[in-house]
Amino acid sequence: IMGNDGTSNGRLIMFGGLAAGPLMQQSTGRAYLEGTRNVDLVPLYDLWYLDMRPLTVNCATGTEACAPLTWTLVDVPGMRPVGRWGAGLVVDPADNLYVIGGSTFDVTAQEYKVLSDIFIFQLRDPFFKYCSATGAGLYNAVAGVSTPFYIQCRDIFGEPANSASFQVDITGKEGQPGMKPAPFSVGNGLYKCSYTPFQTGQYEIRIYVGRGGEDYK
């Protein structure tokens, strides 16, 4: 459970698992324990969380109605781990989720495999799907005048992402000199970026967001 400081509930994180395909004739657990081959096993690699913060003591004891708890699929960038079950899951103080090892089923070779790799889901990082840019500076500016626009970023839990990295490229379409202004945080997941065009003309603004790596822009 993430964010559990002893005074409130957090979030339950679940990664992967083992599912049965349409041709499966027995339980997936039994097939794995018996090492059964020629089975329709599907190792999963999706990441979900269950927000348990609405769960109160009165709800758990039955003295009041419980608010619905909803599973949410985590949409993450980059390469996903191989589908697996029984992996070790560790969450560090920065809310980075480590997926360690586990077991999988190779459909082609019809055999079970024990995995020894390590993956990391940086859960508090911003993802471009959860960022948006606003402001008049995206559409027009005056030559020689500093013009701002703003970028708002959230993490996968819908909360402000205050550790975003950006690369902003402003290029002139008619030979005007380009610019690379640096956005800076103004708090609560909001970033301000200002630029000063020195020549009139048409420009293109590209905003890349992530943690500074090419895979996440």
PDB file of N, CA, C and O in Angstrom, residues 98-150:
ATOM      1  N   TYR A  98       9.621  -1.584  -8.032  1.00  0.00           N
ATOM      2  CA  TYR A  98      10.562  -2.529  -8.621  1.00  0.00           C
ATOM      3  C   TYR A  98       9.873  -3.873  -8.793  1.00  0.00           C
ATOM      4  O   TYR A  98       9.265  -4.397  -7.853  1.00  0.00           O
ATOM      5  N   VAL A  99       9.967  -4.435 -10.000  1.00  0.00           N
ATOM      6  CA  VAL A  99       9.444  -5.768 -10.306  1.00  0.00           C
ATOM      7  C   VAL A  99      10.647  -6.687 -10.461  1.00  0.00           C
ATOM      8  O   VAL A  99      11.481  -6.492 -11.353  1.00  0.00           O
ATOM      9  N   ILE A 100      10.730  -7.701  -9.606  1.00  0.00           N
ATOM     10  CA  ILE A 100      11.935  -8.530  -9.545  1.00  0.00           C
ATOM     11  C   ILE A 100      11.577  -9.993  -9.809  1.00  0.00           C
ATOM     12  O   ILE A 100      10.808 -10.605  -9.059  1.00  0.00           O
ATOM     13  N   GLY A 101      12.115 -10.530 -10.902  1.00  0.00           N
ATOM     14  CA  GLY A 101      11.975 -11.953 -11.188  1.00  0.00           C
ATOM     15  C   GLY A 101      10.542 -12.411 -11.383  1.00  0.00           C
ATOM     16  O   GLY A 101       9.692 -11.701 -11.898  1.00  0.00           O
ATOM     17  N   GLY A 102      10.287 -13.650 -10.948  1.00  0.00           N
ATOM     18  CA  GLY A 102       8.983 -14.267 -11.131  1.00  0.00           C
ATOM     19  C   GLY A 102       9.072 -15.457 -12.079  1.00  0.00           C
ATOM     20  O   GLY A 102      10.166 -15.918 -12.429  1.00  0.00           O
ATOM     21  N   SER A 103       7.927 -15.948 -12.503  1.00  0.00           N
ATOM     22  CA  SER A 103       7.863 -17.090 -13.425  1.00  0.00           C
ATOM     23  C   SER A 103       7.005 -16.728 -14.626  1.00  0.00           C
ATOM     24  O   SER A 103       6.085 -15.911 -14.524  1.00  0.00           O
ATOM     25  N   THR A 104       7.305 -17.352 -15.756  1.00  0.00           N
ATOM     26  CA  THR A 104       6.523 -17.124 -16.963  1.00  0.00           C
ATOM     27  C   THR A 104       6.369 -18.447 -17.712  1.00  0.00           C
ATOM     28  O   THR A 104       6.956 -19.460 -17.322  1.00  0.00           O
ATOM     29  N   PHE A 105       5.572 -18.432 -18.768  1.00  0.00           N
ATOM     30  CA  PHE A 105       5.343 -19.628 -19.585  1.00  0.00           C
ATOM     31  C   PHE A 105       5.624 -19.289 -21.035  1.00  0.00           C
ATOM     32  O   PHE A 105       5.010 -18.372 -21.596  1.00  0.00           O
ATOM     33  N   ASP A 106       6.582 -19.966 -21.626  1.00  0.00           N
ATOM     34  CA  ASP A 106       6.943 -19.768 -23.023  1.00  0.00           C
ATOM     35  C   ASP A 106       6.019 -20.634 -23.883  1.00  0.00           C
ATOM     36  O   ASP A 106       6.140 -21.858 -23.895  1.00  0.00           O
ATOM     37  N   VAL A 107       5.108 -19.994 -24.588  1.00  0.00           N
ATOM     38  CA  VAL A 107       4.125 -20.728 -25.380  1.00  0.00           C
ATOM     39  C   VAL A 107       4.797 -21.506 -26.510  1.00  0.00           C
ATOM     40  O   VAL A 107       4.416 -22.645 -26.821  1.00  0.00           O
ATOM     41  N   THR A 108       5.815 -20.922 -27.136  1.00  0.00           N
ATOM     42  CA  THR A 108       6.494 -21.577 -28.250  1.00  0.00           C
ATOM     43  C   THR A 108       7.240 -22.829 -27.795  1.00  0.00           C
ATOM     44  O   THR A 108       7.124 -23.899 -28.394  1.00  0.00           O
ATOM     45  N   ALA A 109       7.998 -22.697 -26.702  1.00  0.00           N
ATOM     46  CA  ALA A 109       8.777 -23.828 -26.208  1.00  0.00           C
ATOM     47  C   ALA A 109       7.960 -24.751 -25.312  1.00  0.00           C
ATOM     48  O   ALA A 109       8.423 -25.830 -24.953  1.00  0.00           O
ATOM     49  N   GLN A 110       6.752 -24.315 -24.949  1.00  0.00           N
ATOM     50  CA  GLN A 110       5.888 -25.096 -24.057  1.00  0.00           C
ATOM     51  C   GLN A 110       6.607 -25.468 -22.756  1.00  0.00           C
ATOM     52  O   GLN A 110       6.628 -26.623 -22.334  1.00  0.00           O
ATOM     53  N   GLU A 111       7.191 -24.438 -22.134  1.00  0.00           N
ATOM     54  CA  GLU A 111       7.879 -24.694 -20.879  1.00  0.00           C
ATOM     55  C   GLU A 111       7.799 -23.478 -19.960  1.00  0.00           C
ATOM     56  O   GLU A 111       7.626 -22.347 -20.413  1.00  0.00           O
ATOM     57  N   TYR A 112       7.919 -23.754 -18.669  1.00  0.00           N
ATOM     58  CA  TYR A 112       7.923 -22.704 -17.671  1.00  0.00           C
ATOM     59  C   TYR A 112       9.350 -22.191 -17.495  1.00  0.00           C
ATOM     60  O   TYR A 112      10.322 -22.944 -17.617  1.00  0.00           O
ATOM     61  N   LYS A 113       9.467 -20.912 -17.207  1.00  0.00           N
ATOM     62  CA  LYS A 113      10.781 -20.314 -17.011  1.00  0.00           C
ATOM     63  C   LYS A 113      10.779 -19.444 -15.763  1.00  0.00           C
ATOM     64  O   LYS A 113       9.798 -18.743 -15.487  1.00  0.00           O
ATOM     65  N   VAL A 114      11.886 -19.518 -15.030  1.00  0.00           N
ATOM     66  CA  VAL A 114      12.089 -18.644 -13.879  1.00  0.00           C
ATOM     67  C   VAL A 114      12.876 -17.422 -14.349  1.00  0.00           C
ATOM     68  O   VAL A 114      13.911 -17.565 -15.005  1.00  0.00           O
ATOM     69  N   LEU A 115      12.385 -16.235 -14.043  1.00  0.00           N
ATOM     70  CA  LEU A 115      12.998 -14.991 -14.509  1.00  0.00           C
ATOM     71  C   LEU A 115      13.885 -14.383 -13.425  1.00  0.00           C
ATOM     72  O   LEU A 115      13.638 -14.570 -12.227  1.00  0.00           O
ATOM     73  N   SER A 116      14.904 -13.652 -13.837  1.00  0.00           N
ATOM     74  CA  SER A 116      15.808 -13.021 -12.876  1.00  0.00           C
ATOM     75  C   SER A 116      16.058 -11.557 -13.194  1.00  0.00           C
ATOM     76  O   SER A 116      17.025 -10.971 -12.718  1.00  0.00           O
ATOM     77  N   ASP A 117      15.192 -10.950 -14.015  1.00  0.00           N
ATOM     78  CA  ASP A 117      15.393  -9.557 -14.396  1.00  0.00           C
ATOM     79  C   ASP A 117      14.755  -8.603 -13.384  1.00  0.00           C
ATOM     80  O   ASP A 117      13.994  -9.010 -12.510  1.00  0.00           O
ATOM     81  N   ILE A 118      15.080  -7.341 -13.515  1.00  0.00           N
ATOM     82  CA  ILE A 118      14.538  -6.296 -12.643  1.00  0.00           C
ATOM     83  C   ILE A 118      14.035  -5.152 -13.512  1.00  0.00           C
ATOM     84  O   ILE A 118      14.751  -4.675 -14.395  1.00  0.00           O
ATOM     85  N   PHE A 119      12.798  -4.723 -13.279  1.00  0.00           N
ATOM     86  CA  PHE A 119      12.234  -3.561 -13.966  1.00  0.00           C
ATOM     87  C   PHE A 119      11.810  -2.533 -12.919  1.00  0.00           C
ATOM     88  O   PHE A 119      11.563  -2.871 -11.763  1.00  0.00           O
ATOM     89  N   ILE A 120      11.711  -1.285 -13.371  1.00  0.00           N
ATOM     90  CA  ILE A 120      11.281  -0.225 -12.468  1.00  0.00           C
ATOM     91  C   ILE A 120      10.171   0.579 -13.132  1.00  0.00           C
ATOM     92  O   ILE A 120      10.272   0.940 -14.307  1.00  0.00           O
ATOM     93  N   PHE A 121       9.096   0.805 -12.399  1.00  0.00           N
ATOM     94  CA  PHE A 121       8.023   1.720 -12.807  1.00  0.00           C
ATOM     95  C   PHE A 121       8.155   2.969 -11.936  1.00  0.00           C
ATOM     96  O   PHE A 121       7.983   2.891 -10.714  1.00  0.00           O
ATOM     97  N   GLN A 122       8.468   4.093 -12.553  1.00  0.00           N
ATOM     98  CA  GLN A 122       8.619   5.331 -11.796  1.00  0.00           C
ATOM     99  C   GLN A 122       7.243   5.998 -11.712  1.00  0.00           C
ATOM    100  O   GLN A 122       6.863   6.809 -12.543  1.00  0.00           O
ATOM    101  N   LEU A 123       6.523   5.638 -10.664  1.00  0.00           N
ATOM    102  CA  LEU A 123       5.096   5.943 -10.579  1.00  0.00           C
ATOM    103  C   LEU A 123       4.791   7.428 -10.422  1.00  0.00           C
ATOM    104  O   LEU A 123       3.701   7.870 -10.771  1.00  0.00           O
ATOM    105  N   ARG A 124       5.711   8.185  -9.882  1.00  0.00           N
ATOM    106  CA  ARG A 124       5.460   9.607  -9.658  1.00  0.00           C
ATOM    107  C   ARG A 124       5.954  10.483 -10.797  1.00  0.00           C
ATOM    108  O   ARG A 124       5.803  11.700 -10.751  1.00  0.00           O
ATOM    109  N   ASP A 125       6.561   9.886 -11.802  1.00  0.00           N
ATOM    110  CA  ASP A 125       7.039  10.671 -12.936  1.00  0.00           C
ATOM    111  C   ASP A 125       5.876  11.158 -13.785  1.00  0.00           C
ATOM    112  O   ASP A 125       4.851  10.481 -13.902  1.00  0.00           O
ATOM    113  N   PRO A 126       6.027  12.295 -14.410  1.00  0.00           N
ATOM    114  CA  PRO A 126       4.994  12.746 -15.352  1.00  0.00           C
ATOM    115  C   PRO A 126       5.046  11.908 -16.616  1.00  0.00           C
ATOM    116  O   PRO A 126       6.089  11.390 -16.991  1.00  0.00           O
ATOM    117  N   PHE A 127       3.929  11.773 -17.267  1.00  0.00           N
ATOM    118  CA  PHE A 127       3.820  11.068 -18.545  1.00  0.00           C
ATOM    119  C   PHE A 127       3.136  12.029 -19.500  1.00  0.00           C
ATOM    120  O   PHE A 127       2.195  12.712 -19.122  1.00  0.00           O
ATOM    121  N   PHE A 128       3.616  12.108 -20.743  1.00  0.00           N
ATOM    122  CA  PHE A 128       3.112  13.147 -21.640  1.00  0.00           C
ATOM    123  C   PHE A 128       1.600  13.112 -21.816  1.00  0.00           C
ATOM    124  O   PHE A 128       0.975  14.142 -22.071  1.00  0.00           O
ATOM    125  N   LYS A 129       0.985  11.936 -21.644  1.00  0.00           N
ATOM    126  CA  LYS A 129      -0.468  11.862 -21.772  1.00  0.00           C
ATOM    127  C   LYS A 129      -1.172  12.627 -20.653  1.00  0.00           C
ATOM    128  O   LYS A 129      -2.357  12.947 -20.758  1.00  0.00           O
ATOM    129  N   TYR A 130      -0.460  12.892 -19.569  1.00  0.00           N
ATOM    130  CA  TYR A 130      -1.055  13.577 -18.427  1.00  0.00           C
ATOM    131  C   TYR A 130      -0.538  15.003 -18.293  1.00  0.00           C
ATOM    132  O   TYR A 130      -0.611  15.606 -17.228  1.00  0.00           O
ATOM    133  N   CYS A 131       0.008  15.550 -19.377  1.00  0.00           N
ATOM    134  CA  CYS A 131       0.501  16.923 -19.375  1.00  0.00           C
ATOM    135  C   CYS A 131      -0.229  17.725 -20.448  1.00  0.00           C
ATOM    136  O   CYS A 131      -0.613  17.194 -21.483  1.00  0.00           O
ATOM    137  N   SER A 132      -0.394  19.011 -20.187  1.00  0.00           N
ATOM    138  CA  SER A 132      -1.039  19.894 -21.161  1.00  0.00           C
ATOM    139  C   SER A 132      -0.407  21.270 -21.088  1.00  0.00           C
ATOM    140  O   SER A 132       0.046  21.700 -20.026  1.00  0.00           O
ATOM    141  N   ALA A 133      -0.349  21.934 -22.226  1.00  0.00           N
ATOM    142  CA  ALA A 133       0.215  23.280 -22.305  1.00  0.00           C
ATOM    143  C   ALA A 133      -0.896  24.275 -22.595  1.00  0.00           C
ATOM    144  O   ALA A 133      -1.800  24.007 -23.386  1.00  0.00           O
ATOM    145  N   THR A 134      -0.829  25.424 -21.929  1.00  0.00           N
ATOM    146  CA  THR A 134      -1.836  26.469 -22.110  1.00  0.00           C
ATOM    147  C   THR A 134      -1.145  27.828 -22.140  1.00  0.00           C
ATOM    148  O   THR A 134       0.016  27.954 -21.764  1.00  0.00           O
ATOM    149  N   GLY A 135      -1.880  28.826 -22.559  1.00  0.00           N
ATOM    150  CA  GLY A 135      -1.369  30.191 -22.541  1.00  0.00           C
ATOM    151  C   GLY A 135      -1.290  30.800 -23.923  1.00  0.00           C
ATOM    152  O   GLY A 135      -1.098  30.107 -24.924  1.00  0.00           O
ATOM    153  N   ALA A 136      -1.420  32.127 -23.965  1.00  0.00           N
ATOM    154  CA  ALA A 136      -1.403  32.847 -25.241  1.00  0.00           C
ATOM    155  C   ALA A 136      -0.069  32.705 -25.953  1.00  0.00           C
ATOM    156  O   ALA A 136       0.013  32.797 -27.179  1.00  0.00           O
ATOM    157  N   GLY A 137       1.010  32.440 -25.188  1.00  0.00           N
ATOM    158  CA  GLY A 137       2.327  32.311 -25.794  1.00  0.00           C
ATOM    159  C   GLY A 137       2.458  31.137 -26.739  1.00  0.00           C
ATOM    160  O   GLY A 137       3.424  31.059 -27.503  1.00  0.00           O
ATOM    161  N   LEU A 138       1.513  30.224 -26.706  1.00  0.00           N
ATOM    162  CA  LEU A 138       1.535  29.103 -27.650  1.00  0.00           C
ATOM    163  C   LEU A 138       1.060  29.529 -29.037  1.00  0.00           C
ATOM    164  O   LEU A 138       1.284  28.818 -30.013  1.00  0.00           O
ATOM    165  N   TYR A 139       0.405  30.679 -29.124  1.00  0.00           N
ATOM    166  CA  TYR A 139      -0.252  31.071 -30.378  1.00  0.00           C
ATOM    167  C   TYR A 139       0.285  32.371 -30.964  1.00  0.00           C
ATOM    168  O   TYR A 139       0.313  32.530 -32.182  1.00  0.00           O
ATOM    169  N   ASN A 140       0.694  33.294 -30.125  1.00  0.00           N
ATOM    170  CA  ASN A 140       1.204  34.553 -30.664  1.00  0.00           C
ATOM    171  C   ASN A 140       2.139  35.213 -29.661  1.00  0.00           C
ATOM    172  O   ASN A 140       2.082  34.944 -28.464  1.00  0.00           O
ATOM    173  N   ALA A 141       3.005  36.054 -30.174  1.00  0.00           N
ATOM    174  CA  ALA A 141       3.973  36.779 -29.360  1.00  0.00           C
ATOM    175  C   ALA A 141       4.358  38.054 -30.094  1.00  0.00           C
ATOM    176  O   ALA A 141       4.063  38.215 -31.286  1.00  0.00           O
ATOM    177  N   VAL A 142       5.023  38.954 -29.380  1.00  0.00           N
ATOM    178  CA  VAL A 142       5.496  40.207 -29.967  1.00  0.00           C
ATOM    179  C   VAL A 142       7.016  40.181 -29.977  1.00  0.00           C
ATOM    180  O   VAL A 142       7.645  39.854 -28.956  1.00  0.00           O
ATOM    181  N   ALA A 143       7.612  40.507 -31.111  1.00  0.00           N
ATOM    182  CA  ALA A 143       9.064  40.486 -31.233  1.00  0.00           C
ATOM    183  C   ALA A 143       9.695  41.393 -30.188  1.00  0.00           C
ATOM    184  O   ALA A 143       9.265  42.539 -29.990  1.00  0.00           O
ATOM    185  N   GLY A 144      10.691  40.853 -29.470  1.00  0.00           N
ATOM    186  CA  GLY A 144      11.399  41.628 -28.461  1.00  0.00           C
ATOM    187  C   GLY A 144      10.745  41.634 -27.097  1.00  0.00           C
ATOM    188  O   GLY A 144      11.263  42.241 -26.161  1.00  0.00           O
ATOM    189  N   VAL A 145       9.609  40.961 -26.963  1.00  0.00           N
ATOM    190  CA  VAL A 145       8.880  40.948 -25.687  1.00  0.00           C
ATOM    191  C   VAL A 145       8.847  39.513 -25.146  1.00  0.00           C
ATOM    192  O   VAL A 145       8.507  38.580 -25.869  1.00  0.00           O
ATOM    193  N   SER A 146       9.190  39.372 -23.873  1.00  0.00           N
ATOM    194  CA  SER A 146       9.147  38.047 -23.239  1.00  0.00           C
ATOM    195  C   SER A 146       7.709  37.564 -23.146  1.00  0.00           C
ATOM    196  O   SER A 146       6.829  38.278 -22.653  1.00  0.00           O
ATOM    197  N   THR A 147       7.472  36.359 -23.625  1.00  0.00           N
ATOM    198  CA  THR A 147       6.113  35.816 -23.704  1.00  0.00           C
ATOM    199  C   THR A 147       6.072  34.455 -23.011  1.00  0.00           C
ATOM    200  O   THR A 147       6.861  33.568 -23.338  1.00  0.00           O
ATOM    201  N   PRO A 148       5.152  34.265 -22.064  1.00  0.00           N
ATOM    202  CA  PRO A 148       5.106  32.995 -21.338  1.00  0.00           C
ATOM    203  C   PRO A 148       4.005  32.059 -21.843  1.00  0.00           C
ATOM    204  O   PRO A 148       3.056  32.473 -22.495  1.00  0.00           O
ATOM    205  N   PHE A 149       4.189  30.784 -21.539  1.00  0.00           N
ATOM    206  CA  PHE A 149       3.099  29.811 -21.574  1.00  0.00           C
ATOM    207  C   PHE A 149       3.334  28.858 -20.412  1.00  0.00           C
ATOM    208  O   PHE A 149       4.374  28.896 -19.750  1.00  0.00           O
ATOM    209  N   TYR A 150       2.341  27.980 -20.149  1.00  0.00           N
ATOM    210  CA  TYR A 150       2.397  27.143 -18.955  1.00  0.00           C
ATOM    211  C   TYR A 150       2.179  25.672 -19.323  1.00  0.00           C
ATOM    212  O   TYR A 150       1.470  25.356 -20.278  1.00  0.00           O
TER     213      TYR A 150
END
